[in-house]
Amino acid sequence: MAETESAMNSDRRVDRRVVRVGLMGEHPGWEQLLNQIGAPWSFVDPDQFGSKEESSESQSLSQSLSQSPSFSLLIIPLLLDAVQMQTALQWIDKNVAIIDCTGQFQDQMPVQSFVRSIKPNQFDAPFSLPMPAYVYDTCLTLRHGATGKGILRVQDHRPVAFFGWDPMHLFYDPDMTWRRFHHSSLPTTAERVARRPSYPLMMLVLQLLVEMHHRVGLPFAHFWWHPDKDRTPFTFRIDTDYGSEKQLTELYEVFREFEVPATWFMHTGVLKDLQFLSDFKDQEIAFHCEDHRQFRTTDGFRLDMVRGLKRLNKTLGRPVQGYAAPYGGWSDALHEVLDDEEHPDTFRFQYSSEFGYDYDGFPSEPLYTNTLQIPVHPISFGTLRRFGYQEDSMKEYIREWVDVKGLLHLPLHLYVHPSDIQPGQLREVLEMLSSEPLQSMTMSDYASMWRKRTSIASQCWFSLENNNLKCTGDIKWPVAVYPIDPDHSTSADGPPQRFFFSESNAKGSFPMDTLSQPKPHKHFEVRDLEWLNRRSDNNTLSWFRFRKYQYLSWLWRNKE
């Protein structure tokens, strides 16, 4: 605490401007979004915000905050009293941006409206999304001057924005839905997935953070999503549903040939002997199930885990780190089991991966758990086959998905079952991927990497001095910087803010004058958005076949 205050006071003595987000009070939804973005952020205690009665430990900090706030932006998801409101207005006068989540800073009364989804063409510049944002929630909306069906507004005369969607339910939603997945030229597929994927909302919030920092004359910076700015993390997940020792071993030999560390989620109940897994070098063994069925109660999950993990952990000589529920299902019962404090040695995993919780996005922690969720792409090779894909078209689907992931800066998490793919087909897929800028790793390695990034972002912030961004900590991680240089500004017709990479020099600074030298990395150019929109419009799945597949899937999940 003393070091923090000293650093803040030092920033003020040399008239530095801080680039750091403050979150008023505890709000798990906003915390998860900020962690996904990698924004430098910290809590602001509402009880001490503007209060005259403070503890001695926080008094000097609060006094200095009232003189020169140590945040560039403040997110306010709660109602302020008169004293707190007065302090917030003083911060605005000192060029601190505000994201108002309640409407208390607006010149009109927000109304509650149920919003099902927001399409990309329903956002005005500088906001732009490459896919719909699925909301399925009652939001606060403004009738005048707002975009995105009224949930978003940036005021013209001061650095205050309104954001009326509470992200709390985004990370605590057991409801799943059926959704189509498109290809630019191949058949449309479908899968039962999370109702609200987090990626579109996260990108919208990131664009809002960038815009509000530019409104107060600051660049925005966040820690990049990957440890290597030139390579995308890549994991290969195998759910071994009903797979035999022979099938698994044959696939392992292909992964070994290409030096790809796959992650095997074991269906232990169909294998009498698990000892062969000890020969799987440089692979990760995780747990899928003992009995492959859709569990509906906490007792069902617990009994299955106890039976399967007892055998698996004994064979490996150590507890497994990862879990994936059968059918990718997410439910209140599984949430409760993963948060089971009474049996932490049995049910405490480093990570879990259910596309019924989230998919095609970045990791997060479901509310009130410490188990990281790693979202994967939910379309397996078996799903592709059921929708008429042949071997060549499956490769083409994956190749295009690699392009989409690269455009959206998402990690590549592929998902397959042993019965869906032959060794020769796997060899062709891995050979194709070997030419892509991918960094292959196990899912536990990816989880550890993500937690390291989150820790860095929570302990560091940036300050701007002499056109240099200086970080408070000694970090070895790429930083994405969104400058306010007019040459890099957002055009009125579409593409959101450009960003550039910067790496710290020997003094821990990120020189802004070097940002023009590398080729800029863009979120979405107009042509990229057009391609993604055309891809989404290519719907070859009829209503009848869509419903038929849903019914057959329901029969399969409820076969026992």
Coordinates of C-alpha atoms in Angstrom, one line a residue:
M1 CA 0.0 0.0 0.0
A2 CA 2.8 2.4 0.8
E3 CA 4.5 1.7 -2.5
T4 CA 1.3 2.2 -4.3
E5 CA 0.7 5.6 -2.7
S6 CA 4.3 6.6 -3.3
A7 CA 4.0 5.7 -7.0
M8 CA 0.8 7.7 -7.3
N9 CA 2.2 10.7 -5.5
S10 CA 5.3 10.6 -7.8
D11 CA 3.1 10.6 -10.8
R12 CA 1.4 13.8 -9.6
R13 CA 4.7 15.6 -8.8
V14 CA 5.9 15.3 -12.4
D15 CA 2.4 15.9 -13.8
R16 CA 2.0 12.5 -15.3
R17 CA -1.4 11.3 -16.5
V18 CA -2.5 7.9 -15.4
V19 CA -4.0 5.3 -17.7
R20 CA -6.0 3.1 -15.4
V21 CA -9.6 2.1 -14.9
G22 CA -11.4 2.4 -11.6
L23 CA -14.4 0.2 -10.7
M24 CA -16.7 1.7 -8.1
G25 CA -17.4 -1.2 -5.7
E26 CA -17.4 -4.9 -6.3
H27 CA -19.1 -6.1 -9.4
P28 CA -18.1 -9.6 -10.6
G29 CA -19.5 -9.0 -14.1
W30 CA -17.4 -5.9 -14.7
E31 CA -14.4 -7.5 -13.1
Q32 CA -14.6 -10.4 -15.5
L33 CA -14.9 -8.1 -18.6
L34 CA -11.9 -6.0 -17.5
N35 CA -9.9 -9.1 -16.9
Q36 CA -10.8 -10.4 -20.4
I37 CA -9.8 -7.2 -21.9
G38 CA -6.5 -7.1 -19.9
A39 CA -7.2 -3.5 -18.8
P40 CA -5.1 -2.0 -16.0
W41 CA -7.8 -1.6 -13.3
S42 CA -8.4 -1.4 -9.6
F43 CA -11.4 -1.0 -7.2
V44 CA -12.6 2.3 -5.9
D45 CA -14.2 2.0 -2.5
P46 CA -17.6 3.7 -2.6
D47 CA -17.6 4.2 1.2
Q48 CA -14.4 6.3 0.9
F49 CA -15.3 8.0 -2.3
G50 CA -15.9 11.6 -1.3
S51 CA -16.3 10.6 2.4
K52 CA -14.8 12.9 5.1
E53 CA -14.7 10.1 7.7
E54 CA -12.0 7.8 6.6
S55 CA -9.5 5.4 8.1
S56 CA -6.0 6.8 8.6
E57 CA -4.6 4.3 6.1
S58 CA -6.8 5.5 3.3
Q59 CA -7.1 9.2 4.2
S60 CA -3.9 10.4 2.5
L61 CA -4.8 8.5 -0.6
S62 CA -8.4 9.9 -0.7
Q63 CA -7.1 13.4 -0.2
S64 CA -4.7 13.0 -3.0
L65 CA -7.4 11.5 -5.2
S66 CA -9.6 14.5 -4.7
Q67 CA -6.7 16.7 -5.8
S68 CA -5.6 14.7 -8.8
P69 CA -7.4 11.4 -9.5
S70 CA -5.2 8.4 -10.0
F71 CA -7.6 6.9 -12.6
S72 CA -8.3 7.9 -16.2
L73 CA -11.8 6.4 -16.2
L74 CA -14.3 5.4 -13.6
I75 CA -17.0 2.8 -14.1
I76 CA -20.0 3.5 -11.8
P77 CA -22.5 0.6 -11.6
L78 CA -24.2 1.8 -8.4
L79 CA -26.2 4.9 -7.3
L80 CA -24.2 7.7 -5.7
D81 CA -25.2 9.8 -2.8
A82 CA -24.9 13.6 -2.9
V83 CA -21.4 13.8 -1.6
Q84 CA -20.2 11.0 -3.9
M85 CA -21.9 12.7 -6.9
Q86 CA -20.1 16.0 -6.1
T87 CA -16.8 14.2 -6.0
A88 CA -17.5 12.4 -9.3
L89 CA -18.3 15.8 -11.0
Q90 CA -15.0 17.1 -9.7
W91 CA -13.3 14.2 -11.3
I92 CA -15.0 14.9 -14.6
D93 CA -13.7 18.5 -14.4
K94 CA -10.2 17.0 -13.9
N95 CA -10.5 15.1 -17.2
V96 CA -11.6 11.7 -15.8
A97 CA -14.0 9.8 -18.0
I98 CA -17.1 8.2 -16.5
I99 CA -19.1 5.1 -17.6
D100 CA -22.5 5.6 -16.0
C101 CA -24.4 2.3 -15.6
T102 CA -27.5 3.6 -13.9
G103 CA -28.5 6.8 -15.8
Q104 CA -27.8 9.2 -12.9
F105 CA -25.5 11.3 -15.1
Q106 CA -27.9 11.5 -18.0
D107 CA -30.3 14.3 -19.0
Q108 CA -33.1 11.9 -19.6
M109 CA -34.7 9.1 -17.5
P110 CA -33.6 5.6 -18.7
V111 CA -36.3 3.0 -19.1
Q112 CA -36.2 -0.7 -18.7
S113 CA -36.4 -2.7 -21.9
F114 CA -36.0 -6.3 -22.8
V115 CA -33.3 -6.7 -25.4
R116 CA -32.9 -10.0 -27.2
S117 CA -30.0 -9.2 -29.4
I118 CA -28.2 -6.3 -31.1
K119 CA -27.2 -6.6 -34.7
P120 CA -23.9 -5.1 -36.0
N121 CA -25.8 -2.5 -38.1
Q122 CA -27.6 -1.2 -35.0
F123 CA -24.4 0.4 -33.7
D124 CA -23.2 3.8 -34.8
A125 CA -19.6 4.8 -35.3
P126 CA -17.2 4.5 -33.6
F127 CA -18.8 1.3 -32.3
S128 CA -18.8 -1.7 -34.5
L129 CA -19.1 -5.4 -33.9
P130 CA -18.4 -8.3 -36.3
M131 CA -21.3 -10.4 -35.1
P132 CA -24.6 -9.9 -33.1
A133 CA -24.4 -9.3 -29.4
Y134 CA -26.9 -11.7 -27.7
V135 CA -28.3 -10.0 -24.7
Y136 CA -31.5 -11.8 -23.6
D137 CA -31.8 -9.4 -20.7
T138 CA -33.8 -6.5 -19.3
C139 CA -31.5 -3.4 -19.8
L140 CA -31.7 0.3 -19.0
T141 CA -32.1 2.1 -22.3
L142 CA -32.2 5.7 -23.4
R143 CA -34.7 6.9 -26.0
H144 CA -32.7 9.8 -27.4
G145 CA -29.1 10.0 -28.7
A146 CA -28.2 6.4 -27.9
T147 CA -27.1 3.5 -30.1
G148 CA -27.2 -0.3 -29.8
K149 CA -31.0 -0.3 -29.1
G150 CA -30.5 2.4 -26.5
I151 CA -28.0 0.8 -24.3
L152 CA -25.0 3.0 -25.2
R153 CA -24.6 6.7 -25.4
V154 CA -21.5 9.0 -25.3
Q155 CA -22.3 12.6 -24.3
D156 CA -21.0 15.4 -26.6
H157 CA -20.2 18.0 -24.0
R158 CA -18.3 16.0 -21.4
P159 CA -16.5 12.7 -21.1
V160 CA -19.5 10.7 -19.8
A161 CA -20.9 7.6 -21.4
F162 CA -24.0 5.6 -20.6
F163 CA -23.9 1.8 -20.6
G164 CA -27.2 0.1 -19.7
W165 CA -26.5 -3.6 -19.9
D166 CA -25.5 -5.2 -16.6
P167 CA -22.9 -7.9 -17.5
M168 CA -23.5 -9.8 -14.3
H169 CA -25.7 -12.4 -16.0
L170 CA -23.2 -12.9 -18.7
F171 CA -21.1 -15.0 -16.3
Y172 CA -23.9 -16.7 -14.4
D173 CA -26.4 -18.1 -17.0
P174 CA -27.3 -21.8 -17.0
D175 CA -29.6 -21.4 -20.0
M176 CA -28.4 -22.8 -23.4
T177 CA -29.8 -22.3 -26.8
W178 CA -29.4 -23.7 -30.4
R179 CA -27.4 -21.5 -32.7
R180 CA -26.3 -21.7 -36.3
F181 CA -22.6 -21.6 -37.3
H182 CA -21.9 -20.3 -40.8
H183 CA -19.2 -20.8 -43.5
S184 CA -18.7 -18.5 -46.5
S185 CA -19.4 -21.3 -49.0
L186 CA -20.0 -24.6 -47.2
P187 CA -23.1 -25.9 -45.3
T188 CA -24.4 -24.1 -42.2
T189 CA -24.1 -26.2 -39.0
A190 CA -25.8 -25.9 -35.6
E191 CA -25.0 -26.7 -32.0
R192 CA -26.5 -26.2 -28.5
V193 CA -24.4 -23.5 -26.8
A194 CA -24.4 -20.7 -24.3
R195 CA -27.2 -18.2 -24.7
R196 CA -24.9 -15.2 -24.2
P197 CA -21.3 -15.5 -25.6
S198 CA -19.1 -13.0 -23.9
Y199 CA -16.9 -12.0 -26.8
P200 CA -19.2 -9.4 -28.5
L201 CA -19.9 -7.6 -25.3
M202 CA -16.2 -7.6 -24.3
M203 CA -15.3 -6.1 -27.7
L204 CA -18.0 -3.4 -27.2
V205 CA -16.7 -2.5 -23.8
L206 CA -13.2 -2.4 -25.1
Q207 CA -14.3 0.1 -27.9
L208 CA -16.0 2.1 -25.2
L209 CA -12.9 2.3 -23.0
V210 CA -10.8 3.4 -26.0
E211 CA -13.3 6.1 -27.1
M212 CA -13.6 7.5 -23.5
H213 CA -9.9 7.7 -23.1
H214 CA -9.6 9.5 -26.4
R215 CA -12.3 11.9 -25.1
V216 CA -10.0 13.0 -22.3
G217 CA -6.9 13.2 -24.5
L218 CA -5.3 9.9 -23.6
P219 CA -4.3 6.8 -25.4
F220 CA -5.7 3.5 -24.1
A221 CA -3.5 0.5 -23.5
H222 CA -4.2 -3.0 -22.4
F223 CA -2.2 -6.2 -22.0
W224 CA -2.4 -8.2 -25.2
W225 CA -4.5 -11.4 -25.2
H226 CA -1.5 -13.6 -26.0
P227 CA 2.1 -13.8 -24.7
D228 CA 3.4 -13.8 -28.3
K229 CA 2.0 -11.0 -30.4
D230 CA 3.0 -12.9 -33.6
R231 CA 1.5 -16.3 -32.8
T232 CA -2.0 -17.3 -31.7
P233 CA -2.4 -19.9 -28.9
F234 CA -3.7 -23.2 -30.2
T235 CA -5.0 -26.1 -28.3
F236 CA -6.4 -29.4 -29.5
R237 CA -9.1 -30.9 -27.3
I238 CA -10.1 -34.6 -27.6
D239 CA -13.2 -35.7 -25.7
T240 CA -12.6 -39.5 -25.7
D241 CA -16.3 -40.5 -25.8
Y242 CA -16.5 -44.3 -26.1
G243 CA -13.0 -44.3 -27.6
S244 CA -10.9 -47.5 -27.3
E245 CA -7.3 -47.7 -26.3
K246 CA -6.4 -48.5 -30.0
Q247 CA -8.2 -45.4 -31.3
L248 CA -6.6 -43.1 -28.7
T249 CA -3.1 -44.5 -29.2
E250 CA -3.3 -44.2 -33.0
L251 CA -4.3 -40.5 -32.7
Y252 CA -1.6 -39.9 -30.1
E253 CA 1.0 -41.1 -32.5
V254 CA -0.1 -38.4 -35.0
F255 CA 0.1 -35.7 -32.4
R256 CA 3.6 -37.0 -31.4
E257 CA 4.7 -36.9 -35.0
F258 CA 3.8 -33.2 -35.3
E259 CA 4.9 -32.4 -31.7
V260 CA 1.4 -31.0 -30.8
P261 CA 0.6 -31.3 -27.1
A262 CA -3.1 -32.2 -27.1
T263 CA -5.4 -32.3 -24.2
W264 CA -7.3 -35.6 -23.7
F265 CA -10.6 -35.5 -21.7
M266 CA -11.0 -39.0 -20.6
H267 CA -14.2 -41.1 -20.7
T268 CA -12.9 -43.5 -18.1
G269 CA -15.9 -45.8 -17.8
V270 CA -15.4 -47.5 -21.2
L271 CA -11.7 -48.3 -20.5
K272 CA -10.8 -51.2 -18.2
D273 CA -7.1 -50.3 -18.0
L274 CA -5.9 -46.7 -18.1
Q275 CA -2.2 -47.5 -17.8
F276 CA -1.5 -46.9 -21.5
L277 CA -2.0 -43.2 -20.8
S278 CA 1.4 -43.1 -19.1
D279 CA 3.0 -43.5 -22.5
F280 CA 1.3 -40.3 -23.8
K281 CA 4.4 -38.0 -23.6
D282 CA 4.0 -34.2 -23.7
Q283 CA 0.3 -34.5 -23.6
E284 CA -2.3 -33.5 -21.0
I285 CA -4.7 -35.9 -19.5
A286 CA -7.9 -34.3 -18.1
F287 CA -11.3 -35.7 -17.0
H288 CA -14.5 -35.9 -19.0
C289 CA -16.7 -38.5 -17.3
E290 CA -17.0 -42.0 -15.9
D291 CA -20.5 -42.4 -17.4
H292 CA -21.2 -40.3 -20.5
R293 CA -24.6 -38.9 -19.8
Q294 CA -26.3 -35.6 -19.1
F295 CA -26.2 -35.1 -15.3
R296 CA -28.9 -32.9 -13.8
T297 CA -28.1 -32.9 -10.1
T298 CA -25.0 -32.1 -8.0
D299 CA -25.1 -35.6 -6.6
G300 CA -24.9 -37.0 -10.2
F301 CA -21.9 -34.9 -11.0
R302 CA -20.2 -35.7 -7.7
L303 CA -20.7 -39.4 -7.9
D304 CA -19.4 -39.5 -11.5
M305 CA -16.3 -37.4 -10.6
V306 CA -15.5 -39.5 -7.5
R307 CA -15.7 -42.8 -9.5
G308 CA -13.7 -41.6 -12.5
L309 CA -11.1 -39.4 -10.8
K310 CA -10.2 -42.2 -8.3
R311 CA -9.0 -44.4 -11.2
L312 CA -7.6 -41.6 -13.3
N313 CA -5.6 -39.9 -10.6
K314 CA -4.3 -43.2 -9.3
T315 CA -3.0 -44.1 -12.8
L316 CA -1.4 -40.7 -13.4
G317 CA 0.0 -40.4 -9.9
R318 CA -1.3 -36.8 -9.6
P319 CA -4.7 -35.0 -9.8
V320 CA -5.8 -33.9 -13.2
Q321 CA -6.1 -30.1 -13.8
G322 CA -9.0 -30.0 -16.3
Y323 CA -12.6 -31.0 -16.7
A324 CA -15.2 -30.9 -19.5
A325 CA -18.8 -32.0 -18.9
P326 CA -20.5 -34.4 -21.3
Y327 CA -22.3 -32.7 -24.2
G328 CA -20.6 -29.4 -23.3
G329 CA -23.5 -28.8 -20.9
W330 CA -23.5 -26.0 -18.3
S331 CA -26.0 -25.9 -15.4
D332 CA -26.5 -24.7 -11.9
A333 CA -25.7 -28.2 -10.6
L334 CA -22.2 -28.2 -12.3
H335 CA -21.6 -24.6 -11.1
E336 CA -22.3 -25.7 -7.5
V337 CA -20.0 -28.7 -7.8
L338 CA -17.1 -26.6 -9.2
D339 CA -17.6 -24.3 -6.3
D340 CA -17.6 -27.1 -3.8
E341 CA -15.6 -25.9 -0.8
E342 CA -16.4 -29.0 1.2
H343 CA -14.5 -31.3 -1.2
P344 CA -11.8 -29.1 -2.7
D345 CA -9.4 -32.0 -3.1
T346 CA -11.9 -33.9 -5.2
F347 CA -13.7 -31.3 -7.3
R348 CA -11.2 -28.4 -7.5
F349 CA -10.0 -28.1 -11.1
Q350 CA -7.7 -25.5 -12.4
Y351 CA -10.0 -25.0 -15.4
S352 CA -13.2 -26.3 -17.0
S353 CA -14.4 -26.1 -20.5
E354 CA -18.1 -26.1 -21.4
F355 CA -19.4 -24.4 -24.5
G356 CA -22.8 -24.3 -22.7
Y357 CA -21.2 -21.6 -20.5
D358 CA -19.3 -19.7 -23.2
Y359 CA -17.7 -20.3 -26.6
D360 CA -15.4 -18.6 -29.1
G361 CA -14.1 -16.1 -26.6
F362 CA -11.6 -15.5 -23.9
P363 CA -11.5 -17.2 -20.5
S364 CA -13.5 -16.1 -17.5
E365 CA -14.4 -17.4 -14.1
P366 CA -18.1 -18.2 -13.4
L367 CA -19.4 -16.1 -10.5
Y368 CA -18.3 -17.3 -7.1
T369 CA -15.9 -19.9 -8.4
N370 CA -12.1 -20.1 -8.9
T371 CA -12.4 -22.5 -11.8
L372 CA -11.3 -20.8 -15.0
Q373 CA -13.6 -21.5 -18.0
I374 CA -11.8 -21.9 -21.4
P375 CA -14.3 -21.4 -24.3
V376 CA -13.7 -23.6 -27.3
H377 CA -15.2 -23.6 -30.8
P378 CA -18.3 -25.9 -30.3
I379 CA -18.4 -27.4 -33.7
S380 CA -16.6 -30.8 -33.6
F381 CA -15.7 -33.0 -36.6
G382 CA -18.6 -35.2 -35.8
T383 CA -21.0 -32.2 -36.1
L384 CA -19.5 -31.3 -39.4
R385 CA -20.1 -34.9 -40.7
R386 CA -23.7 -34.9 -39.5
F387 CA -24.2 -31.8 -41.7
G388 CA -22.8 -33.4 -44.8
Y389 CA -19.2 -32.4 -44.6
Q390 CA -16.6 -34.6 -46.3
E391 CA -12.9 -34.8 -45.4
D392 CA -11.9 -32.0 -47.8
S393 CA -14.7 -29.7 -46.8
M394 CA -13.9 -30.3 -43.1
K395 CA -10.3 -29.1 -43.8
E396 CA -11.8 -26.0 -45.5
Y397 CA -14.1 -25.3 -42.6
I398 CA -11.1 -25.4 -40.2
R399 CA -8.9 -23.3 -42.6
E400 CA -11.5 -20.5 -42.7
W401 CA -12.1 -20.7 -39.0
V402 CA -8.3 -20.1 -38.5
D403 CA -8.7 -17.0 -40.6
V404 CA -11.7 -15.8 -38.5
K405 CA -9.8 -16.4 -35.3
G406 CA -6.9 -14.4 -36.6
L407 CA -9.1 -11.5 -37.6
L408 CA -10.8 -11.5 -34.2
H409 CA -7.6 -12.1 -32.3
L410 CA -9.0 -15.1 -30.6
P411 CA -7.2 -18.3 -29.5
L412 CA -7.8 -21.4 -31.6
H413 CA -9.3 -24.2 -29.5
L414 CA -10.3 -27.2 -31.7
Y415 CA -12.5 -30.0 -30.4
V416 CA -12.9 -33.6 -31.7
H417 CA -13.9 -37.1 -30.7
P418 CA -11.9 -40.3 -31.6
S419 CA -14.8 -41.7 -33.6
D420 CA -15.1 -38.5 -35.7
I421 CA -11.6 -38.5 -37.2
Q422 CA -9.2 -41.1 -38.6
P423 CA -5.4 -40.8 -38.1
G424 CA -4.8 -39.9 -41.7
Q425 CA -7.4 -37.1 -41.6
L426 CA -5.9 -35.8 -38.4
R427 CA -2.4 -35.8 -40.0
E428 CA -3.8 -33.7 -42.9
V429 CA -5.3 -31.2 -40.5
L430 CA -2.2 -30.8 -38.4
E431 CA -0.1 -30.5 -41.6
M432 CA -2.3 -27.7 -42.7
L433 CA -2.1 -26.0 -39.3
S434 CA 1.7 -26.3 -39.2
S435 CA 2.0 -23.5 -41.7
E436 CA -0.1 -21.1 -39.6
P437 CA 1.4 -18.7 -37.0
L438 CA 0.1 -20.8 -34.0
Q439 CA 1.6 -21.6 -30.6
S440 CA 0.5 -25.0 -29.6
M441 CA 0.0 -25.8 -25.9
T442 CA -2.1 -27.9 -23.6
M443 CA -5.2 -26.4 -22.1
S444 CA -3.7 -26.3 -18.6
D445 CA -0.7 -24.4 -20.0
Y446 CA -3.2 -22.0 -21.6
A447 CA -5.0 -21.6 -18.3
S448 CA -1.7 -20.9 -16.5
M449 CA -0.8 -18.3 -19.1
W450 CA -4.1 -16.6 -18.8
R451 CA -3.9 -16.4 -15.0
K452 CA -0.4 -14.8 -15.3
R453 CA -1.8 -12.2 -17.6
T454 CA -4.7 -11.4 -15.3
S455 CA -2.3 -11.1 -12.4
I456 CA -0.1 -8.6 -14.4
A457 CA -3.1 -6.5 -15.3
S458 CA -4.3 -6.3 -11.7
Q459 CA -1.0 -5.1 -10.4
C460 CA 0.1 -2.6 -13.0
W461 CA -1.1 0.6 -14.6
F462 CA 0.3 3.0 -17.1
S463 CA 1.2 6.6 -16.9
L464 CA 1.8 9.0 -19.8
E465 CA 4.9 11.3 -19.6
N466 CA 6.8 12.9 -22.5
N467 CA 4.9 10.8 -25.0
N468 CA 6.0 7.6 -23.3
L469 CA 3.7 5.1 -21.6
K470 CA 5.4 3.9 -18.5
C471 CA 4.3 0.8 -16.6
T472 CA 4.5 0.5 -12.9
G473 CA 5.8 -3.0 -13.0
D474 CA 8.6 -4.9 -14.7
I475 CA 6.5 -6.9 -17.2
K476 CA 7.4 -9.2 -20.1
W477 CA 4.1 -9.1 -22.0
P478 CA 3.0 -7.4 -25.2
V479 CA 0.9 -4.3 -24.8
A480 CA -1.8 -3.1 -27.3
V481 CA -1.9 0.7 -27.5
Y482 CA -4.7 2.8 -29.1
P483 CA -3.2 6.2 -29.9
I484 CA -5.1 9.4 -30.4
D485 CA -2.9 10.6 -33.3
P486 CA -5.2 12.0 -35.9
D487 CA -3.6 9.7 -38.5
H488 CA -4.9 6.7 -36.6
S489 CA -8.4 8.0 -35.7
T490 CA -11.6 6.2 -36.5
S491 CA -13.3 7.0 -39.7
A492 CA -17.0 7.8 -39.6
D493 CA -18.0 4.9 -41.9
G494 CA -17.0 1.9 -39.9
P495 CA -13.7 0.5 -38.8
P496 CA -13.1 0.9 -35.0
Q497 CA -9.9 2.2 -33.5
R498 CA -6.6 0.9 -34.7
F499 CA -4.1 -0.4 -32.3
F500 CA -0.4 -0.9 -32.3
F501 CA 1.9 -3.2 -30.4
S502 CA 4.6 -1.8 -28.2
E503 CA 7.1 -3.6 -26.1
S504 CA 8.9 -2.0 -23.1
N505 CA 12.4 -0.7 -23.4
A506 CA 15.1 -1.2 -20.7
K507 CA 13.5 1.5 -18.6
G508 CA 10.1 -0.1 -18.6
S509 CA 8.6 2.5 -20.9
F510 CA 6.5 2.0 -24.0
P511 CA 7.6 4.8 -26.4
M512 CA 4.6 6.2 -28.3
D513 CA 6.9 7.5 -31.1
T514 CA 7.7 4.0 -32.2
L515 CA 4.1 3.0 -32.7
S516 CA 4.1 4.3 -36.3
Q517 CA 7.0 2.0 -37.3
P518 CA 5.4 -1.4 -37.2
K519 CA 2.5 -2.3 -39.5
P520 CA -0.7 -1.5 -37.5
H521 CA -2.9 -4.3 -36.4
K522 CA -6.6 -3.4 -37.0
H523 CA -9.6 -4.7 -35.2
F524 CA -11.9 -4.7 -38.2
E525 CA -11.5 -3.0 -41.5
V526 CA -14.6 -2.3 -43.6
R527 CA -13.8 -5.2 -46.0
D528 CA -13.3 -7.5 -43.1
L529 CA -16.7 -6.6 -41.6
E530 CA -18.3 -7.1 -45.0
W531 CA -16.7 -10.5 -45.4
L532 CA -17.9 -11.5 -41.9
N533 CA -21.4 -10.2 -42.6
R534 CA -21.5 -12.2 -45.9
R535 CA -20.4 -15.2 -44.0
S536 CA -23.2 -14.8 -41.5
D537 CA -25.7 -14.3 -44.2
N538 CA -24.8 -17.6 -45.9
N539 CA -27.5 -19.7 -44.2
T540 CA -28.0 -23.1 -46.0
L541 CA -29.8 -24.7 -43.0
S542 CA -33.5 -25.0 -43.5
W543 CA -35.9 -24.6 -40.6
F544 CA -37.1 -28.2 -40.9
R545 CA -33.5 -29.7 -40.8
F546 CA -32.6 -27.3 -38.0
R547 CA -35.5 -28.6 -35.9
K548 CA -34.9 -32.2 -36.9
Y549 CA -31.3 -32.0 -35.7
Q550 CA -32.4 -30.4 -32.4
Y551 CA -34.8 -33.3 -31.8
L552 CA -32.3 -36.0 -32.6
S553 CA -29.8 -34.4 -30.4
W554 CA -32.3 -34.3 -27.5
L555 CA -33.0 -38.0 -28.0
W556 CA -29.3 -38.8 -27.9
R557 CA -28.7 -36.8 -24.7
N558 CA -31.7 -38.3 -23.0
K559 CA -31.2 -41.9 -24.2
E560 CA -31.0 -43.2 -20.6

